[in-house]
Coordinates of C-alpha atoms and ligand atoms in Angstrom, one line a residue:
X19 CA -18.2 -16.9 -37.3
X20 CA -20.0 -19.6 -37.4
X21 CA -19.9 -22.0 -41.1
X22 CA -23.4 -22.3 -43.3
X23 CA -24.1 -26.0 -43.9
X24 CA -27.0 -25.9 -45.7
X25 CA -25.2 -24.7 -49.3
X26 CA -23.7 -27.2 -51.7
X27 CA -20.2 -25.7 -50.3
X28 CA -20.8 -25.3 -46.6
X29 CA -18.8 -21.8 -45.8
X30 CA -18.7 -18.7 -43.6
X31 CA -18.0 -16.7 -46.3
X32 CA -20.8 -15.6 -47.5
X33 CA -20.6 -18.0 -50.9
X34 CA -24.3 -17.5 -51.9
X35 CA -23.1 -13.1 -52.6
X36 CA -21.0 -14.7 -55.1
X37 CA -22.6 -16.5 -58.1
X38 CA -19.6 -16.2 -60.2
X39 CA -17.2 -17.7 -57.7
X40 CA -19.8 -20.2 -56.2
X41 CA -20.4 -21.9 -59.7
X42 CA -16.4 -22.4 -60.3
X43 CA -16.4 -23.9 -57.0
X44 CA -19.4 -25.9 -57.8
X45 CA -17.9 -26.7 -60.8
X46 CA -14.6 -27.8 -59.4
X47 CA -15.8 -29.9 -56.1
X48 CA -17.2 -32.8 -58.4
X49 CA -13.4 -33.3 -60.3
X50 CA -11.8 -33.1 -56.4
X51 CA -14.6 -35.6 -55.6
X52 CA -13.3 -38.2 -58.7
X53 CA -9.5 -37.1 -57.0
X54 CA -10.1 -38.3 -53.7
X55 CA -12.2 -41.2 -55.0
X56 CA -8.7 -42.3 -58.0
X57 CA -5.8 -41.2 -55.2
X58 CA -7.6 -40.8 -51.9
X59 CA -7.9 -43.4 -49.1
X60 CA -7.8 -46.6 -50.6
X61 CA -11.1 -49.2 -50.0
X62 CA -12.5 -47.0 -47.4
X63 CA -15.6 -45.9 -49.3
X64 CA -18.0 -47.3 -47.1
X65 CA -16.7 -46.6 -43.9
X66 CA -18.1 -44.5 -41.3
X67 CA -15.5 -42.8 -39.2
X68 CA -16.1 -40.9 -36.1
X69 CA -14.2 -37.4 -37.6
X70 CA -14.2 -34.4 -35.9
X71 CA -16.1 -31.3 -38.6
X72 CA -15.7 -27.4 -38.0
X73 CA -18.9 -26.1 -37.0
X74 CA -17.1 -23.1 -36.4
X75 CA -14.4 -21.0 -36.5
X76 CA -14.0 -20.1 -32.5
X77 CA -11.4 -21.7 -30.6
X78 CA -14.4 -23.2 -27.8
X79 CA -17.2 -25.0 -29.8
X80 CA -15.7 -25.3 -33.7
X81 CA -15.3 -29.1 -34.1
X82 CA -18.3 -31.6 -33.7
X83 CA -17.5 -35.3 -33.3
X84 CA -19.7 -38.1 -34.9
X85 CA -19.8 -40.8 -38.2
X86 CA -18.6 -39.7 -41.6
X87 CA -18.4 -41.3 -44.4
X88 CA -15.4 -39.6 -45.8
X89 CA -16.3 -39.0 -49.1
X90 CA -19.6 -37.1 -47.8
X91 CA -16.7 -35.4 -45.3
X92 CA -18.3 -31.4 -45.6
X93 CA -15.3 -30.1 -46.9
X94 CA -15.3 -25.9 -47.3
X95 CA -14.1 -22.5 -46.8
X96 CA -13.8 -21.5 -43.5
X97 CA -11.5 -18.1 -42.8
X98 CA -11.4 -17.1 -38.9
X99 CA -13.1 -13.6 -38.2
X100 CA -12.0 -10.4 -40.3
X101 CA -10.8 -7.2 -38.4
X102 CA -11.3 -4.0 -40.1
X103 CA -8.0 -2.4 -38.7
X104 CA -5.7 -4.6 -39.2
X105 CA -2.4 -3.2 -40.5
X106 CA 0.5 -3.8 -42.4
X107 CA 3.0 -5.3 -39.8
X108 CA 6.6 -6.4 -41.6
X109 CA 8.1 -5.2 -44.8
X110 CA 8.3 -1.8 -46.8
X111 CA 4.2 -1.8 -46.7
X112 CA 4.5 -1.6 -42.5
X113 CA 2.1 0.5 -41.0
X114 CA -0.3 0.4 -44.4
X115 CA -3.8 -1.1 -44.0
X116 CA -3.6 -4.9 -44.9
X117 CA -4.8 -5.8 -48.5
X118 CA -8.4 -7.1 -48.8
X119 CA -7.5 -7.6 -52.5
X120 CA -4.6 -8.9 -54.6
X121 CA -2.6 -5.5 -55.8
X122 CA -1.5 -6.0 -58.6
X123 CA 2.1 -5.8 -58.7
X124 CA 2.5 -8.5 -56.1
X125 CA -0.4 -10.9 -58.0
X126 CA 2.6 -13.4 -59.7
X127 CA 4.3 -14.0 -56.5
X128 CA 1.1 -14.5 -54.3
X129 CA -0.5 -17.1 -56.8
X130 CA 3.3 -18.7 -56.9
X131 CA 3.1 -18.9 -52.9
X132 CA -0.6 -20.3 -52.5
X133 CA -0.3 -23.2 -55.3
X134 CA 3.1 -24.2 -53.7
X135 CA 1.1 -24.7 -50.5
X136 CA -2.1 -25.6 -51.6
X137 CA -0.4 -28.8 -53.6
X138 CA 1.4 -30.2 -51.0
X139 CA -2.4 -30.5 -48.9
X140 CA -3.4 -33.5 -51.6
X141 CA 0.2 -35.0 -51.9
X142 CA -0.1 -36.1 -48.6
X143 CA -3.5 -37.6 -49.0
X144 CA -1.4 -39.3 -51.9
X145 CA 0.8 -40.3 -50.3
X146 CA -0.9 -41.8 -47.3
X147 CA -3.8 -43.5 -49.1
X148 CA -2.0 -47.5 -49.1
X149 CA -2.0 -46.9 -45.4
X150 CA -5.4 -47.5 -43.8
X151 CA -4.8 -51.6 -45.3
X152 CA -1.9 -51.9 -42.6
X153 CA -3.4 -49.7 -39.7
X154 CA -2.2 -50.8 -35.9
X155 CA -5.8 -50.2 -34.5
X156 CA -9.0 -48.5 -35.5
X157 CA -7.9 -45.8 -33.6
X158 CA -4.9 -45.2 -35.5
X159 CA -7.1 -45.7 -38.5
X160 CA -9.4 -42.9 -37.3
X161 CA -6.6 -40.6 -36.7
X162 CA -5.0 -41.3 -40.3
X163 CA -8.9 -40.2 -42.0
X164 CA -8.8 -37.2 -39.9
X165 CA -5.6 -36.1 -40.7
X166 CA -6.6 -37.0 -44.8
X167 CA -9.9 -35.1 -44.6
X168 CA -8.6 -32.0 -43.6
X169 CA -5.7 -31.7 -46.0
X170 CA -8.6 -32.3 -48.1
X171 CA -9.8 -29.3 -46.6
X172 CA -6.6 -27.6 -46.6
X173 CA -6.7 -27.6 -50.4
X174 CA -9.9 -26.3 -51.0
X175 CA -8.7 -23.3 -48.7
X176 CA -5.9 -22.4 -51.1
X177 CA -8.4 -23.0 -54.0
X178 CA -11.0 -20.6 -52.4
X179 CA -8.1 -18.1 -52.4
X180 CA -7.3 -19.0 -56.3
X181 CA -10.6 -18.8 -57.9
X182 CA -11.9 -16.0 -55.5
X183 CA -8.8 -13.5 -56.2
X184 CA -6.9 -14.8 -59.7
X185 CA -9.9 -14.7 -62.5
X186 CA -8.8 -17.1 -64.7
X187 CA -5.5 -17.9 -64.0
X188 CA -6.5 -19.1 -60.3
X189 CA -9.2 -21.3 -62.0
X190 CA -6.5 -23.6 -64.1
X191 CA -4.3 -24.2 -61.2
X192 CA -7.2 -25.1 -59.1
X193 CA -7.3 -27.9 -62.0
X194 CA -3.8 -28.2 -62.0
X195 CA -4.1 -28.8 -58.6
X196 CA -5.3 -32.3 -58.9
X197 CA -4.0 -33.3 -61.9
X198 CA -0.5 -33.3 -60.1
X199 CA 0.2 -36.6 -58.3
X200 CA 3.0 -37.3 -55.4
X201 CA 6.0 -39.4 -57.3
X202 CA 4.7 -39.3 -60.4
X203 CA 7.2 -39.9 -62.7
X204 CA 5.7 -36.6 -65.1
X205 CA 3.6 -34.8 -63.3
X206 CA 4.8 -35.0 -59.9
X207 CA 4.2 -32.7 -56.8
X208 CA 5.8 -29.4 -57.1
X209 CA 8.3 -29.8 -53.3
X210 CA 10.2 -33.0 -52.8
X211 CA 9.4 -34.4 -49.9
X212 CA 6.3 -34.8 -51.4
X213 CA 7.1 -37.2 -54.2
X214 CA 8.5 -39.4 -51.4
X215 CA 6.3 -42.5 -50.6
X216 CA 5.4 -43.1 -47.0
X217 CA 5.4 -46.8 -47.0
X218 CA 4.4 -47.4 -42.9
X219 CA 3.1 -46.5 -40.0
X220 CA 7.0 -45.5 -38.7
X221 CA 7.1 -43.6 -41.5
X222 CA 3.4 -41.7 -41.5
X223 CA 4.3 -40.8 -37.2
X224 CA 7.5 -39.2 -38.6
X225 CA 5.9 -37.4 -41.4
X226 CA 3.1 -36.2 -39.5
X227 CA 5.8 -35.0 -37.1
X228 CA 8.5 -33.8 -39.2
X229 CA 6.3 -32.6 -42.3
X230 CA 3.0 -31.6 -41.2
X231 CA 5.4 -29.6 -39.1
X232 CA 6.5 -27.9 -42.0
X233 CA 3.0 -27.1 -42.1
X234 CA 2.8 -25.1 -39.3
X235 CA 5.8 -23.0 -39.5
X236 CA 4.7 -22.4 -42.9
X237 CA 1.2 -21.5 -42.6
X238 CA 2.2 -19.2 -39.7
X239 CA 4.8 -17.1 -41.9
X240 CA 1.2 -16.8 -44.4
X241 CA -0.5 -16.0 -41.6
X242 CA 1.3 -12.5 -41.0
X243 CA 0.8 -11.5 -44.6
X244 CA -0.6 -8.7 -46.1
X245 CA -3.1 -10.7 -47.4
X246 CA -5.4 -10.4 -45.2
X247 CA -8.1 -13.5 -46.4
X248 CA -4.6 -15.7 -47.0
X249 CA -3.9 -15.0 -43.6
X250 CA -7.4 -15.6 -42.1
X251 CA -7.5 -18.5 -43.8
X252 CA -4.0 -19.8 -42.9
X253 CA -5.1 -19.0 -39.1
X254 CA -7.9 -21.5 -39.1
X255 CA -6.1 -23.9 -41.1
X256 CA -3.2 -23.8 -38.0
X257 CA -5.6 -25.3 -35.0
X258 CA -6.2 -28.7 -38.0
X259 CA -2.5 -28.9 -37.8
X260 CA -2.3 -29.2 -34.4
X261 CA -3.6 -32.5 -34.3
X262 CA -1.3 -33.6 -37.3
X263 CA 1.7 -33.0 -35.4
X264 CA -0.2 -34.8 -32.2
X265 CA -0.8 -38.1 -34.1
X266 CA 2.8 -37.7 -35.4
X267 CA 4.3 -36.5 -31.9
X268 CA 2.0 -39.4 -29.5
X269 CA 2.9 -42.1 -32.5
X270 CA 6.6 -41.8 -32.3
X271 CA 6.5 -41.4 -28.3
X272 CA 3.9 -44.8 -28.2
X273 CA 6.2 -46.8 -30.3
X274 CA 9.3 -46.0 -28.4
X275 CA 7.0 -46.9 -24.7
X276 CA 6.4 -50.2 -26.7
X277 CA 10.2 -50.8 -27.7
X278 CA 11.6 -49.8 -24.7
X279 CA 9.0 -52.1 -23.1
X280 CA 10.8 -55.2 -25.2
X281 CA 14.1 -53.9 -24.3
X282 CA 13.3 -53.9 -20.7
X283 CA 11.8 -57.6 -21.0
X284 CA 14.2 -59.0 -22.5
X285 CA 16.7 -57.2 -21.0
X286 CA 18.6 -56.2 -24.6
X287 CA 20.0 -53.5 -26.6
X288 CA 20.4 -56.2 -29.5
X289 CA 18.7 -54.6 -32.3
X290 CA 18.1 -58.3 -34.0
X291 CA 16.3 -59.4 -30.6
X292 CA 14.0 -56.9 -30.3
X293 CA 13.2 -57.0 -33.9
X294 CA 12.4 -60.8 -33.4
X295 CA 10.1 -59.7 -30.4
X296 CA 8.1 -57.9 -32.7
X297 CA 9.1 -53.7 -32.2
X298 CA 11.3 -51.8 -34.1
X299 CA 14.4 -51.7 -32.7
X300 CA 15.8 -47.7 -31.7
X301 CA 18.4 -48.3 -34.3
X302 CA 15.7 -48.2 -36.9
X303 CA 13.8 -45.6 -34.9
X304 CA 17.0 -43.2 -35.3
X305 CA 17.0 -43.9 -39.3
X306 CA 13.8 -43.1 -39.9
X307 CA 14.1 -39.6 -37.6
X308 CA 16.9 -39.0 -39.8
X309 CA 15.6 -39.0 -43.3
X310 CA 12.4 -37.1 -42.3
X311 CA 14.1 -34.6 -40.5
X312 CA 16.5 -33.8 -43.4
X313 CA 14.0 -34.4 -46.0
X314 CA 11.8 -31.8 -44.2
X315 CA 14.3 -29.3 -43.9
X316 CA 14.9 -29.0 -47.3
X317 CA 11.5 -27.5 -48.1
X318 CA 12.0 -24.2 -46.4
X319 CA 14.5 -23.7 -49.4
X320 CA 17.9 -22.2 -50.2
X321 CA 19.0 -21.0 -47.3
X322 CA 19.8 -17.7 -49.5
X323 CA 17.2 -16.4 -51.8
X324 CA 16.3 -13.5 -53.1
X325 CA 12.4 -14.7 -53.4
X326 CA 12.5 -14.9 -49.9
X327 CA 13.6 -10.9 -49.3
X328 CA 11.2 -10.0 -51.4
X329 CA 8.0 -11.8 -50.1
X330 CA 9.3 -10.3 -46.5
X331 CA 9.6 -6.8 -48.3
X332 CA 7.0 -6.5 -49.8
X333 CA 4.6 -7.7 -47.2
X334 CA 3.6 -11.5 -48.3
X335 CA 4.8 -13.4 -45.8
X336 CA 6.7 -13.1 -42.4
X337 CA 8.7 -14.6 -39.7
X338 CA 6.9 -17.4 -38.1
X339 CA 5.8 -15.0 -34.7
X340 CA 6.4 -12.5 -36.2
X341 CA 4.7 -9.9 -34.1
X342 CA 6.6 -10.8 -31.4
X343 CA 9.5 -10.1 -32.0
X344 CA 11.1 -6.9 -30.9
X345 CA 13.3 -5.5 -34.1
X346 CA 12.2 -3.2 -37.0
X347 CA 10.5 -5.8 -39.2
X348 CA 12.3 -4.1 -41.3
X349 CA 15.2 -6.1 -41.5
X350 CA 17.4 -3.9 -43.8
X351 CA 21.2 -3.8 -43.2
X352 CA 21.0 -7.0 -41.0
X353 CA 22.7 -9.8 -41.1
X354 CA 22.0 -13.9 -40.5
X355 CA 24.3 -16.4 -40.2
X356 CA 24.6 -19.9 -42.7
X357 CA 26.4 -22.5 -43.0
X358 CA 28.5 -22.5 -46.0
X359 CA 32.0 -25.6 -46.5
X360 CA 35.5 -23.4 -46.4
X361 CA 38.4 -25.9 -46.6
X362 CA 37.0 -29.2 -46.0
X363 CA 34.7 -28.5 -42.7
X364 CA 31.6 -26.2 -42.0
X365 CA 31.7 -22.9 -41.1
X366 CA 29.2 -19.8 -40.4
X367 CA 29.6 -16.9 -42.4
X368 CA 27.4 -13.3 -41.9
X369 CA 24.5 -12.7 -45.0
X370 CA 22.0 -10.1 -45.1
X371 CA 18.9 -11.3 -43.1
X372 CA 16.5 -10.5 -45.6
X373 CA 18.5 -13.1 -47.9
X374 CA 18.5 -15.6 -45.3
X375 CA 14.9 -15.8 -44.6
X376 CA 14.5 -19.2 -45.2
X377 CA 17.0 -20.2 -42.8
X378 CA 15.4 -18.1 -40.3
X379 CA 12.4 -20.0 -40.8
X380 CA 13.9 -23.9 -40.6
X381 CA 15.8 -22.8 -37.6
X382 CA 12.5 -21.9 -36.0
X383 CA 11.2 -25.2 -37.5
X384 CA 14.5 -27.3 -35.9
X385 CA 14.0 -25.1 -32.3
X386 CA 10.4 -27.0 -32.1
X387 CA 11.7 -30.4 -34.1
X388 CA 14.3 -30.3 -31.2
X389 CA 11.9 -29.7 -28.7
X390 CA 9.7 -32.8 -29.3
X391 CA 12.8 -35.4 -29.7
X392 CA 13.6 -33.7 -26.0
X393 CA 9.7 -35.4 -25.6
X394 CA 10.7 -38.5 -26.9
X395 CA 13.8 -39.0 -25.0
X396 CA 11.7 -38.5 -21.6
X397 CA 9.9 -42.2 -22.7
X398 CA 13.5 -43.9 -22.7
X399 CA 14.2 -42.1 -19.6
X400 CA 10.7 -43.3 -18.0
X401 CA 12.0 -46.6 -19.4
X402 CA 15.3 -46.6 -17.9
X403 CA 17.3 -46.6 -21.3
X404 CA 20.5 -45.2 -21.6
X405 CA 19.6 -44.4 -25.3
X406 CA 18.1 -41.2 -26.8
X407 CA 17.8 -39.9 -30.2
X408 CA 18.7 -37.0 -31.8
X409 CA 18.0 -34.9 -34.5
X410 CA 21.0 -34.9 -37.4
X411 CA 23.2 -31.8 -38.0
X412 CA 21.4 -29.2 -40.2
X413 CA 24.0 -30.2 -43.0
X414 CA 22.8 -33.7 -42.9
X415 CA 21.7 -35.1 -46.2
X416 CA 20.4 -32.1 -47.6
X417 CA 19.5 -31.7 -51.3
X418 CA 18.5 -28.2 -51.7
X419 CA 20.4 -24.8 -50.9
X420 CA 24.5 -24.6 -50.3
X421 CA 24.6 -27.5 -48.5
X422 CA 23.1 -29.9 -51.4
X423 CA 25.6 -32.2 -52.7
X424 CA 28.1 -32.1 -49.7
X425 CA 28.6 -35.1 -48.1
X426 CA 28.2 -34.8 -44.0
X427 CA 28.3 -37.2 -41.4
X428 CA 24.7 -36.7 -38.9
X429 CA 27.0 -35.3 -36.1
X430 CA 27.9 -32.4 -38.6
X431 CA 31.5 -33.8 -39.8
X432 CA 32.1 -33.2 -43.8
X433 CA 33.0 -36.7 -45.2
X434 CA 34.4 -38.6 -48.4
X435 CA 32.3 -40.4 -50.9
X436 CA 33.6 -43.5 -50.2
X437 CA 33.0 -43.1 -46.1
X438 CA 29.3 -41.8 -46.7
X439 CA 28.8 -44.9 -48.9
X440 CA 30.6 -47.3 -45.9
X441 CA 28.0 -45.4 -43.4
X442 CA 24.7 -44.7 -45.5
X443 CA 22.8 -47.7 -44.0
X444 CA 23.9 -46.8 -40.5
X445 CA 22.6 -42.9 -41.5
X446 CA 19.7 -43.4 -43.3
X447 CA 16.6 -46.3 -44.0
X448 CA 18.2 -49.2 -45.8
X449 CA 15.8 -51.4 -48.8
X450 CA 16.5 -54.1 -44.9
X451 CA 14.7 -51.6 -42.9
X452 CA 11.6 -51.0 -45.0
X453 CA 11.6 -54.4 -45.2
X454 CA 11.6 -55.6 -41.6
X455 CA 9.5 -52.4 -40.4
X456 CA 6.9 -53.4 -43.7
X457 CA 7.1 -57.1 -42.4
X458 CA 4.7 -56.0 -38.9
X459 CA 2.6 -54.0 -41.1
X460 CA -0.9 -55.8 -40.6
X461 CA -4.4 -54.1 -40.5
X462 CA -5.5 -54.7 -36.3
X463 CA -9.2 -53.9 -36.8
X464 CA -10.5 -55.6 -33.2
X465 CA -11.9 -52.3 -31.4
X466 CA -9.1 -52.0 -28.5
X467 CA -6.3 -54.1 -30.0
X468 CA -3.6 -52.7 -30.8
X469 CA -0.6 -54.2 -33.0
X470 CA 2.5 -55.6 -31.4
X471 CA 5.0 -52.7 -32.3
X472 CA 3.1 -50.0 -30.8
X473 CA 1.7 -49.5 -27.3
X474 CA -1.6 -48.2 -27.2
X475 CA -2.3 -44.3 -26.4
X476 CA -3.2 -43.2 -23.0
X477 CA -6.7 -42.1 -23.8
X478 CA -9.3 -42.1 -26.4
X479 CA -10.6 -39.6 -29.0
X480 CA -13.2 -36.7 -27.5
X481 CA -12.6 -38.6 -24.3
X482 CA -14.3 -41.8 -25.6
X483 CA -12.1 -44.8 -24.1
X484 CA -9.7 -46.6 -26.2
X485 CA -11.5 -49.3 -27.2
X486 CA -14.5 -47.3 -28.3
X487 CA -15.2 -48.5 -32.1
X488 CA -13.9 -45.7 -34.1
X489 CA -14.3 -46.8 -37.7
X490 CA -17.8 -48.8 -39.0
X491 CA -16.7 -50.9 -41.7
X492 CA -19.6 -51.3 -44.4
Ligands
FE2_23 FE1 -2.1 -29.2 -44.6
FE2_24 FE1 -1.5 -31.7 -41.5

C-alpha cells in the first residue's frame, strides 16, 4: 500500500515493471507541468505552501504535511489495495468476478466515463486560477492550493487508467484533457458547470460545497464499478474529496458567522447596511447558493437516460452506496418518480428505474446537500437570527433534462417568462451582486489576519494554530 516516492512518478502500482506505460506517462508529465504553469494557480510559482501529500493509501497514515512549491508537488498514481476475491455486485454481471481489464464490448462507454470524470479535474483548477490573488487569509490561500494540487492529482488518476487500459485512444484522450480549457469558446470543458466562472471566494466556497460534492457522488458511483482499477482509484480520490467539501462547508459557515455578527451589532437586516459594514448580506449568499445548487444538479445529466441504464446494467457505474442497499441490484421492472410539467404545473410520473438512475443519484446528492444547508442554518440560529438559507426547488434554473427551459421559481412554481425576468435578480446573483462581492475581495496575507467579510476558522490545519504561516512567499 506504501507509495514509492523514489520514482519520477510516485505510485503504488509497480509502474517500474511496466516500461511502456511508464514511458507514456513520463512523456505526458512535462505537458502536465506546462498546463499547470499556463492555466494553474496564477502567480504562485515561488510560494511555499504547507500541503499534505499522500504517503500511503491506508486511512490512518496517508498524509504528511510540509512546505512544498506547488509545481514540485509529487503528483502520482495511488490506488486502494486490491481484493482478489472482489465480485461485481450489481447489474447483469452480478456475481461474476470483477474485471482487471476492460472488456471489449464496454470499452467505448468506459473510456467516455473516465474522460468525462477526468475533464472536470483540471477544469476546476482553471476556474479557480485567479483566486490566489484575493485570498481572505493565508489559511484560506493554503486550502485553495491544497484543493488545486489534489484536483491535479485526480487528473493523474484518470490519465493512468486511460494510458494503461485504452492504448492509443487512451493516449490521445490524455493529451486532449490538457487541451480543452474551462470557458474556452472553441475548445471548452465537457460539462456546463465546469465552464462557469468562479469569480470570487464566495463562489469558490459554494463551488467546493456543491460541485465538489457532485464529485463525491460521481466518484462513489464509480467506486462500485465492475472495472476494478476504476473502483480502486476512485475510492482513494474520495478521501481527498472530503477535504474539498470541508473547505466549502466551513467557508460558507464562516461567511455566515461574520454576516450574523454584523447584523447583530447593527441590529439590522437591511442588506444595504450589512454591505456598508463590509459583510455579505444573506440575500446575496442565498442567490449564490441558488446558482451553484442549480448548475451543479444539472451535472447528474438527463432525468431519463438510456445511457444511465446501460452503464448500470453492464456494471460500469453503480448507485451511491450500492452495497448498503437491500433491493435486488438489478432493478429491472422497478420504477422511480421524475418530474415533468403537466397542465402548466410540475407533476411526478413513474418511469423505469434503470432509465432514471441519473435522477436517483441527483436525489442522493440533494439529500446530502440539504443536510449541510441545515448545518449552515445552525450558525444563524445560534446567532439568534430568524432568517434561514434554503435549497431551491429541483426544477429551478435547470438547463439539462425534461426541466430544461421551463421557468420555475425557487419555491417550485412554474412562472411566466415575464415573472422570471422580473424576479431573476432576486433569485440569482446579479451583476451588482458580483460587483459588490468583488469589491470585498483583496488579499490578506499576514498570518492570523482575516478579511472583514469572513470569520476566522475554529482551528488551523494539522493542529497548527490559526495564525500559522501557511504560505511563505518567495
Ligand atoms: Fe477532483
Ligand atoms: Fe474536488
